[in-house]
Tab-separated table of N, CA and C in Angstrom:
chain	number	residue	atom	x	y	z
J	922	MET	N	1.328	28.936	-15.938
J	922	MET	CA	2.165	28.212	-15.010
J	922	MET	C	2.428	26.806	-15.571
J	923	ARG	N	3.678	26.364	-15.470
J	923	ARG	CA	4.063	25.012	-15.889
J	923	ARG	C	4.385	24.213	-14.628
J	924	VAL	N	3.882	22.986	-14.524
J	924	VAL	CA	4.027	22.179	-13.312
J	924	VAL	C	4.306	20.722	-13.669
J	925	LEU	N	5.157	20.096	-12.860
J	925	LEU	CA	5.436	18.668	-12.971
J	925	LEU	C	4.717	17.952	-11.832
J	926	LEU	N	3.981	16.903	-12.151
J	926	LEU	CA	3.267	16.141	-11.123
J	926	LEU	C	4.150	15.046	-10.540
J	927	ASP	N	4.165	14.950	-9.211
J	927	ASP	CA	4.744	13.778	-8.576
J	927	ASP	C	3.818	12.611	-8.913
J	928	THR	N	4.325	11.409	-8.847
J	928	THR	CA	3.538	10.232	-9.227
J	928	THR	C	2.251	10.129	-8.433
J	929	HIS	N	2.321	10.342	-7.121
J	929	HIS	CA	1.093	10.237	-6.316
J	929	HIS	C	0.079	11.305	-6.722
J	930	ALA	N	0.532	12.501	-7.047
J	930	ALA	CA	-0.391	13.555	-7.472
J	930	ALA	C	-1.098	13.150	-8.765
J	931	PHE	N	-0.353	12.589	-9.691
J	931	PHE	CA	-0.945	12.125	-10.947
J	931	PHE	C	-1.988	11.033	-10.689
J	932	LEU	N	-1.625	10.041	-9.883
J	932	LEU	CA	-2.556	8.939	-9.601
J	932	LEU	C	-3.778	9.418	-8.818
J	933	TRP	N	-3.558	10.292	-7.853
J	933	TRP	CA	-4.687	10.796	-7.067
J	933	TRP	C	-5.620	11.634	-7.926
J	934	TRP	N	-5.068	12.380	-8.881
J	934	TRP	CA	-5.907	13.151	-9.801
J	934	TRP	C	-6.749	12.206	-10.653
J	935	THR	N	-6.115	11.182	-11.214
J	935	THR	CA	-6.836	10.281	-12.129
J	935	THR	C	-7.901	9.454	-11.424
J	936	THR	N	-7.739	9.247	-10.113
J	936	THR	CA	-8.713	8.450	-9.356
J	936	THR	C	-9.623	9.314	-8.485
J	937	ASN	N	-9.498	10.634	-8.603
J	937	ASN	CA	-10.277	11.571	-7.802
J	937	ASN	C	-10.137	11.276	-6.306
J	938	ASN	N	-8.923	10.985	-5.897
J	938	ASN	CA	-8.626	10.640	-4.510
J	938	ASN	C	-8.713	11.889	-3.635
J	939	PRO	N	-9.418	11.808	-2.488
J	939	PRO	CA	-9.545	12.979	-1.614
J	939	PRO	C	-8.227	13.414	-0.959
J	940	GLN	N	-7.179	12.598	-1.060
J	940	GLN	CA	-5.880	12.985	-0.513
J	940	GLN	C	-5.225	14.104	-1.321
J	941	LEU	N	-5.676	14.319	-2.539
J	941	LEU	CA	-5.159	15.410	-3.357
J	941	LEU	C	-5.648	16.717	-2.746
J	942	SER	N	-4.728	17.619	-2.445
J	942	SER	CA	-5.097	18.874	-1.777
J	942	SER	C	-5.966	19.749	-2.688
J	943	ASP	N	-6.707	20.651	-2.062
J	943	ASP	CA	-7.517	21.595	-2.836
J	943	ASP	C	-6.630	22.440	-3.737
J	944	ARG	N	-5.483	22.866	-3.215
J	944	ARG	CA	-4.544	23.669	-4.003
J	944	ARG	C	-4.062	22.887	-5.226
J	945	ALA	N	-3.673	21.628	-5.014
J	945	ALA	CA	-3.210	20.796	-6.128
J	945	ALA	C	-4.319	20.628	-7.167
J	946	ARG	N	-5.533	20.400	-6.699
J	946	ARG	CA	-6.677	20.250	-7.599
J	946	ARG	C	-6.872	21.511	-8.457
J	947	GLN	N	-6.746	22.678	-7.821
J	947	GLN	CA	-6.903	23.943	-8.544
J	947	GLN	C	-5.818	24.120	-9.605
J	948	VAL	N	-4.588	23.809	-9.226
J	948	VAL	CA	-3.464	23.963	-10.166
J	948	VAL	C	-3.663	23.050	-11.377
J	949	ILE	N	-3.999	21.794	-11.121
J	949	ILE	CA	-4.162	20.821	-12.208
J	949	ILE	C	-5.352	21.178	-13.098
J	950	ALA	N	-6.443	21.626	-12.482
J	950	ALA	CA	-7.670	21.900	-13.240
J	950	ALA	C	-7.623	23.204	-14.025
J	951	ASP	N	-6.707	24.100	-13.690
J	951	ASP	CA	-6.640	25.394	-14.362
J	951	ASP	C	-6.215	25.208	-15.819
J	952	PRO	N	-7.082	25.557	-16.774
J	952	PRO	CA	-6.747	25.349	-18.187
J	952	PRO	C	-5.589	26.208	-18.686
J	953	ASP	N	-5.218	27.231	-17.924
J	953	ASP	CA	-4.091	28.078	-18.316
J	953	ASP	C	-2.745	27.473	-17.922
J	954	ASN	N	-2.767	26.413	-17.114
J	954	ASN	CA	-1.529	25.762	-16.670
J	954	ASN	C	-1.154	24.618	-17.608
J	955	SER	N	0.150	24.413	-17.759
J	955	SER	CA	0.669	23.273	-18.522
J	955	SER	C	1.159	22.255	-17.504
J	956	ILE	N	0.557	21.078	-17.531
J	956	ILE	CA	0.842	20.035	-16.558
J	956	ILE	C	1.626	18.925	-17.244
J	957	TYR	N	2.717	18.499	-16.591
J	957	TYR	CA	3.582	17.462	-17.152
J	957	TYR	C	3.647	16.256	-16.230
J	958	VAL	N	3.745	15.085	-16.864
J	958	VAL	CA	3.929	13.823	-16.159
J	958	VAL	C	5.210	13.199	-16.708
J	959	SER	N	6.095	12.847	-15.801
J	959	SER	CA	7.409	12.335	-16.178
J	959	SER	C	7.378	10.861	-16.591
J	960	ALA	N	8.306	10.520	-17.462
J	960	ALA	CA	8.530	9.114	-17.774
J	960	ALA	C	8.931	8.363	-16.511
J	961	ALA	N	9.514	9.069	-15.540
J	961	ALA	CA	9.863	8.444	-14.260
J	961	ALA	C	8.618	7.963	-13.534
J	962	SER	N	7.506	8.660	-13.711
J	962	SER	CA	6.251	8.207	-13.091
J	962	SER	C	5.751	6.921	-13.741
J	963	ALA	N	5.898	6.818	-15.053
J	963	ALA	CA	5.528	5.562	-15.729
J	963	ALA	C	6.382	4.422	-15.200
J	964	TRP	N	7.680	4.670	-15.061
J	964	TRP	CA	8.628	3.681	-14.540
J	964	TRP	C	8.251	3.292	-13.108
J	965	GLU	N	7.928	4.284	-12.277
J	965	GLU	CA	7.556	4.011	-10.887
J	965	GLU	C	6.252	3.225	-10.804
J	966	ILE	N	5.258	3.612	-11.583
J	966	ILE	CA	3.969	2.918	-11.575
J	966	ILE	C	4.146	1.466	-12.004
J	967	ALA	N	4.876	1.244	-13.085
J	967	ALA	CA	5.095	-0.126	-13.568
J	967	ALA	C	5.842	-0.960	-12.531
J	968	THR	N	6.852	-0.372	-11.914
J	968	THR	CA	7.632	-1.088	-10.901
J	968	THR	C	6.768	-1.436	-9.698
J	969	LYS	N	6.016	-0.465	-9.201
J	969	LYS	CA	5.195	-0.707	-8.012
J	969	LYS	C	4.043	-1.666	-8.297
J	970	GLN	N	3.496	-1.639	-9.510
J	970	GLN	CA	2.467	-2.626	-9.846
J	970	GLN	C	3.070	-4.028	-9.897
J	971	ARG	N	4.252	-4.142	-10.473
J	971	ARG	CA	4.902	-5.449	-10.593
J	971	ARG	C	5.169	-6.074	-9.232
J	972	ILE	N	5.584	-5.267	-8.258
J	972	ILE	CA	5.934	-5.822	-6.947
J	972	ILE	C	4.757	-5.797	-5.952
J	973	GLY	N	3.589	-5.381	-6.429
J	973	GLY	CA	2.389	-5.424	-5.599
J	973	GLY	C	2.213	-4.275	-4.631
J	974	LYS	N	2.905	-3.156	-4.855
J	974	LYS	CA	2.797	-2.011	-3.949
J	974	LYS	C	1.848	-0.928	-4.439
J	975	LEU	N	1.187	-1.167	-5.552
J	975	LEU	CA	0.265	-0.162	-6.078
J	975	LEU	C	-1.116	-0.787	-6.196
J	976	LYS	N	-1.946	-0.438	-5.253
J	976	LYS	CA	-3.321	-0.959	-5.239
J	976	LYS	C	-4.271	0.152	-5.671
J	977	GLY	N	-5.426	-0.215	-6.146
J	977	GLY	CA	-6.451	0.769	-6.458
J	977	GLY	C	-6.402	1.359	-7.854
J	978	VAL	N	-5.346	1.102	-8.590
J	978	VAL	CA	-5.243	1.605	-9.968
J	978	VAL	C	-4.679	0.468	-10.826
J	979	PRO	N	-5.445	-0.610	-10.978
J	979	PRO	CA	-4.901	-1.801	-11.640
J	979	PRO	C	-4.513	-1.609	-13.100
J	980	ASP	N	-5.112	-0.629	-13.757
J	980	ASP	CA	-4.821	-0.431	-15.179
J	980	ASP	C	-3.926	0.772	-15.450
J	981	ALA	N	-3.278	1.291	-14.424
J	981	ALA	CA	-2.445	2.495	-14.602
J	981	ALA	C	-1.285	2.261	-15.563
J	982	THR	N	-0.759	1.063	-15.599
J	982	THR	CA	0.348	0.775	-16.508
J	982	THR	C	-0.148	0.659	-17.946
J	983	THR	N	-1.192	-0.093	-18.148
J	983	THR	CA	-1.680	-0.308	-19.509
J	983	THR	C	-2.350	0.934	-20.092
J	984	ARG	N	-2.857	1.803	-19.230
J	984	ARG	CA	-3.555	3.002	-19.692
J	984	ARG	C	-2.766	4.283	-19.438
J	985	PHE	N	-1.481	4.174	-19.133
J	985	PHE	CA	-0.702	5.354	-18.750
J	985	PHE	C	-0.820	6.483	-19.765
J	986	SER	N	-0.541	6.211	-21.023
J	986	SER	CA	-0.599	7.265	-22.051
J	986	SER	C	-1.995	7.853	-22.173
J	987	GLU	N	-2.987	6.998	-22.095
J	987	GLU	CA	-4.376	7.449	-22.175
J	987	GLU	C	-4.725	8.360	-20.987
J	988	LEU	N	-4.266	7.988	-19.789
J	988	LEU	CA	-4.538	8.790	-18.590
J	988	LEU	C	-3.844	10.149	-18.659
J	989	VAL	N	-2.628	10.168	-19.182
J	989	VAL	CA	-1.900	11.443	-19.335
J	989	VAL	C	-2.627	12.335	-20.344
J	990	ALA	N	-3.026	11.754	-21.462
J	990	ALA	CA	-3.663	12.526	-22.531
J	990	ALA	C	-5.083	12.964	-22.179
J	991	ALA	N	-5.764	12.212	-21.331
J	991	ALA	CA	-7.171	12.483	-21.020
J	991	ALA	C	-7.408	13.907	-20.535
J	992	ASP	N	-6.466	14.446	-19.794
J	992	ASP	CA	-6.622	15.804	-19.277
J	992	ASP	C	-5.690	16.800	-19.964
J	993	GLY	N	-5.108	16.385	-21.055
J	993	GLY	CA	-4.242	17.279	-21.818
J	993	GLY	C	-2.874	17.498	-21.194
J	994	PHE	N	-2.440	16.573	-20.346
J	994	PHE	CA	-1.116	16.684	-19.742
J	994	PHE	C	-0.059	16.370	-20.790
J	995	GLY	N	1.149	16.860	-20.558
J	995	GLY	CA	2.256	16.563	-21.445
J	995	GLY	C	3.156	15.492	-20.857
J	996	HIS	N	3.755	14.703	-21.738
J	996	HIS	CA	4.752	13.709	-21.318
J	996	HIS	C	6.101	14.412	-21.195
J	997	LEU	N	6.819	14.136	-20.117
J	997	LEU	CA	8.173	14.666	-19.959
J	997	LEU	C	9.141	13.496	-20.030
J	998	PRO	N	9.875	13.368	-21.144
J	998	PRO	CA	10.832	12.268	-21.272
J	998	PRO	C	12.041	12.473	-20.365
J	999	ILE	N	12.768	11.404	-20.139
J	999	ILE	CA	14.011	11.457	-19.362
J	999	ILE	C	15.167	11.604	-20.347
J	1000	THR	N	16.005	12.601	-20.112
J	1000	THR	CA	17.171	12.814	-20.962
J	1000	THR	C	18.447	12.454	-20.197
J	1001	HIS	N	19.558	12.439	-20.910
J	1001	HIS	CA	20.829	12.153	-20.260
J	1001	HIS	C	21.171	13.246	-19.242
J	1002	LEU	N	20.755	14.477	-19.500
J	1002	LEU	CA	21.005	15.559	-18.541
J	1002	LEU	C	20.244	15.327	-17.238
J	1003	HIS	N	19.009	14.853	-17.360
J	1003	HIS	CA	18.225	14.517	-16.170
J	1003	HIS	C	18.912	13.387	-15.398
J	1004	ALA	N	19.364	12.382	-16.127
J	1004	ALA	CA	20.004	11.225	-15.489
J	1004	ALA	C	21.284	11.624	-14.758
J	1005	LEU	N	22.092	12.466	-15.393
J	1005	LEU	CA	23.342	12.906	-14.761
J	1005	LEU	C	23.060	13.731	-13.507
J	1006	ARG	N	22.070	14.611	-13.577
J	1006	ARG	CA	21.747	15.421	-12.398
J	1006	ARG	C	21.161	14.559	-11.296
J	1007	SER	N	20.283	13.635	-11.652
J	1007	SER	CA	19.673	12.741	-10.678
J	1007	SER	C	20.736	11.969	-9.901
J	1008	GLY	N	21.684	11.411	-10.613
J	1008	GLY	CA	22.760	10.654	-9.973
J	1008	GLY	C	23.747	11.526	-9.234
J	1009	GLY	N	23.813	12.803	-9.580
J	1009	GLY	CA	24.795	13.704	-8.993
J	1009	GLY	C	24.349	14.471	-7.762
J	1010	PHE	N	23.061	14.405	-7.427
J	1010	PHE	CA	22.599	15.100	-6.219
J	1010	PHE	C	23.386	14.618	-5.014
J	1011	LYS	N	23.857	15.535	-4.219
J	1011	LYS	CA	24.604	15.183	-3.013
J	1011	LYS	C	23.671	15.189	-1.807
J	1012	VAL	N	22.654	14.356	-1.875
J	1012	VAL	CA	21.705	14.181	-0.773
J	1012	VAL	C	21.623	12.692	-0.463
J	1013	THR	N	21.135	12.373	0.721
J	1013	THR	CA	21.086	10.970	1.134
J	1013	THR	C	19.864	10.226	0.597
J	1014	HIS	N	18.909	10.940	0.065
J	1014	HIS	CA	17.676	10.310	-0.422
J	1014	HIS	C	18.008	9.308	-1.531
J	1015	ARG	N	17.550	8.066	-1.367
J	1015	ARG	CA	17.971	7.009	-2.284
J	1015	ARG	C	16.910	6.595	-3.297
J	1016	ASP	N	15.688	7.086	-3.186
J	1016	ASP	CA	14.617	6.687	-4.099
J	1016	ASP	C	14.934	7.196	-5.509
J	1017	PRO	N	15.155	6.292	-6.467
J	1017	PRO	CA	15.543	6.733	-7.818
J	1017	PRO	C	14.446	7.529	-8.534
J	1018	PHE	N	13.199	7.234	-8.237
J	1018	PHE	CA	12.104	7.963	-8.879
J	1018	PHE	C	12.066	9.408	-8.378
J	1019	ASP	N	12.200	9.584	-7.076
J	1019	ASP	CA	12.220	10.933	-6.499
J	1019	ASP	C	13.432	11.719	-6.996
J	1020	ARG	N	14.566	11.071	-7.062
J	1020	ARG	CA	15.775	11.743	-7.541
J	1020	ARG	C	15.590	12.233	-8.979
J	1021	MET	N	14.959	11.406	-9.808
J	1021	MET	CA	14.735	11.790	-11.200
J	1021	MET	C	13.739	12.935	-11.291
J	1022	LEU	N	12.651	12.863	-10.535
J	1022	LEU	CA	11.665	13.947	-10.559
J	1022	LEU	C	12.296	15.258	-10.085
J	1023	ALA	N	13.135	15.189	-9.070
J	1023	ALA	CA	13.820	16.388	-8.571
J	1023	ALA	C	14.745	16.955	-9.655
J	1024	ALA	N	15.466	16.084	-10.333
J	1024	ALA	CA	16.366	16.536	-11.406
J	1024	ALA	C	15.577	17.196	-12.532
J	1025	GLN	N	14.484	16.584	-12.928
J	1025	GLN	CA	13.674	17.157	-13.996
J	1025	GLN	C	13.063	18.491	-13.574
J	1026	SER	N	12.600	18.549	-12.338
J	1026	SER	CA	12.039	19.791	-11.817
J	1026	SER	C	13.068	20.917	-11.874
J	1027	GLU	N	14.278	20.609	-11.428
J	1027	GLU	CA	15.342	21.609	-11.416
J	1027	GLU	C	15.750	22.038	-12.831
J	1028	ILE	N	16.052	21.072	-13.674
J	1028	ILE	CA	16.560	21.376	-15.016
J	1028	ILE	C	15.513	22.054	-15.889
J	1029	GLU	N	14.297	21.570	-15.826
J	1029	GLU	CA	13.233	22.118	-16.673
J	1029	GLU	C	12.548	23.329	-16.046
J	1030	ARG	N	12.962	23.677	-14.829
J	1030	ARG	CA	12.362	24.804	-14.096
J	1030	ARG	C	10.852	24.634	-13.980
J	1031	LEU	N	10.477	23.431	-13.519
J	1031	LEU	CA	9.069	23.098	-13.300
J	1031	LEU	C	8.856	22.867	-11.808
J	1032	PRO	N	8.001	23.642	-11.156
J	1032	PRO	CA	7.699	23.317	-9.766
J	1032	PRO	C	7.097	21.912	-9.705
J	1033	LEU	N	7.424	21.179	-8.663
J	1033	LEU	CA	6.915	19.817	-8.492
J	1033	LEU	C	5.705	19.854	-7.578
J	1034	LEU	N	4.576	19.341	-8.066
J	1034	LEU	CA	3.357	19.278	-7.270
J	1034	LEU	C	3.411	17.986	-6.465
J	1035	THR	N	3.709	18.109	-5.154
J	1035	THR	CA	3.923	16.944	-4.302
J	1035	THR	C	3.613	17.263	-2.851
J	1036	CYS	N	3.226	16.244	-2.111
J	1036	CYS	CA	3.059	16.407	-0.662
J	1036	CYS	C	4.203	15.722	0.082
J	1037	ASP	N	5.170	15.206	-0.639
J	1037	ASP	CA	6.276	14.453	-0.051
J	1037	ASP	C	7.342	15.399	0.503
J	1038	PRO	N	7.534	15.417	1.837
J	1038	PRO	CA	8.520	16.320	2.432
J	1038	PRO	C	9.965	15.959	2.083
J	1039	ALA	N	10.192	14.782	1.544
J	1039	ALA	CA	11.555	14.361	1.188
J	1039	ALA	C	12.171	15.266	0.126
J	1040	PHE	N	11.344	15.940	-0.652
J	1040	PHE	CA	11.873	16.791	-1.719
J	1040	PHE	C	12.535	18.061	-1.189
J	1041	ALA	N	12.333	18.382	0.075
J	1041	ALA	CA	12.958	19.579	0.659
J	1041	ALA	C	14.482	19.497	0.591
J	1042	GLN	N	15.038	18.298	0.673
J	1042	GLN	CA	16.494	18.172	0.634
J	1042	GLN	C	17.091	18.442	-0.744
J	1043	PHE	N	16.264	18.518	-1.773
J	1043	PHE	CA	16.760	18.772	-3.128
J	1043	PHE	C	16.785	20.259	-3.481
J	1044	SER	N	16.225	21.096	-2.663
J	1044	SER	CA	16.172	22.546	-2.923
J	1044	SER	C	15.515	22.868	-4.266
J	1045	ILE	N	14.397	22.205	-4.531
J	1045	ILE	CA	13.617	22.514	-5.728
J	1045	ILE	C	12.326	23.193	-5.288
J	1046	GLU	N	11.656	23.835	-6.226
J	1046	GLU	CA	10.383	24.475	-5.910
J	1046	GLU	C	9.288	23.411	-5.900
J	1047	THR	N	8.514	23.384	-4.828
J	1047	THR	CA	7.390	22.455	-4.726
J	1047	THR	C	6.121	23.245	-4.408
J	1048	ASP	N	4.996	22.605	-4.647
J	1048	ASP	CA	3.693	23.197	-4.348
J	1048	ASP	C	2.786	22.070	-3.909
J	1049	TRP	N	1.836	22.374	-3.063
J	1049	TRP	CA	0.843	21.390	-2.675
J	1049	TRP	C	-0.412	22.091	-2.215
């Protein structure tokens, strides 16, 4: 199984946060699964740290690559196709990070591991 982590799922995994569901924990921990973290998550983490909205993970920006590699996750870069799809969604959701994750999930055919109900409007496969 190949899966894309929403930013909160990635952060909750790295901090062993109890908000991460048992199902999400099983999916991430399964060595047969390929887990991906988007460049959009790096962008979101850096942005939220800069504006003071990300508490509890003070080194997430400086250690991002190390945190992704620590569990053998793959980096998912943002391509022009992702950007075009993200901007082209005909939904009212305005969060650019969510729009990008939805586009990547759709284009790369990766279910998104998220607890955020906002992704329902994108008609992508999610798991939690």
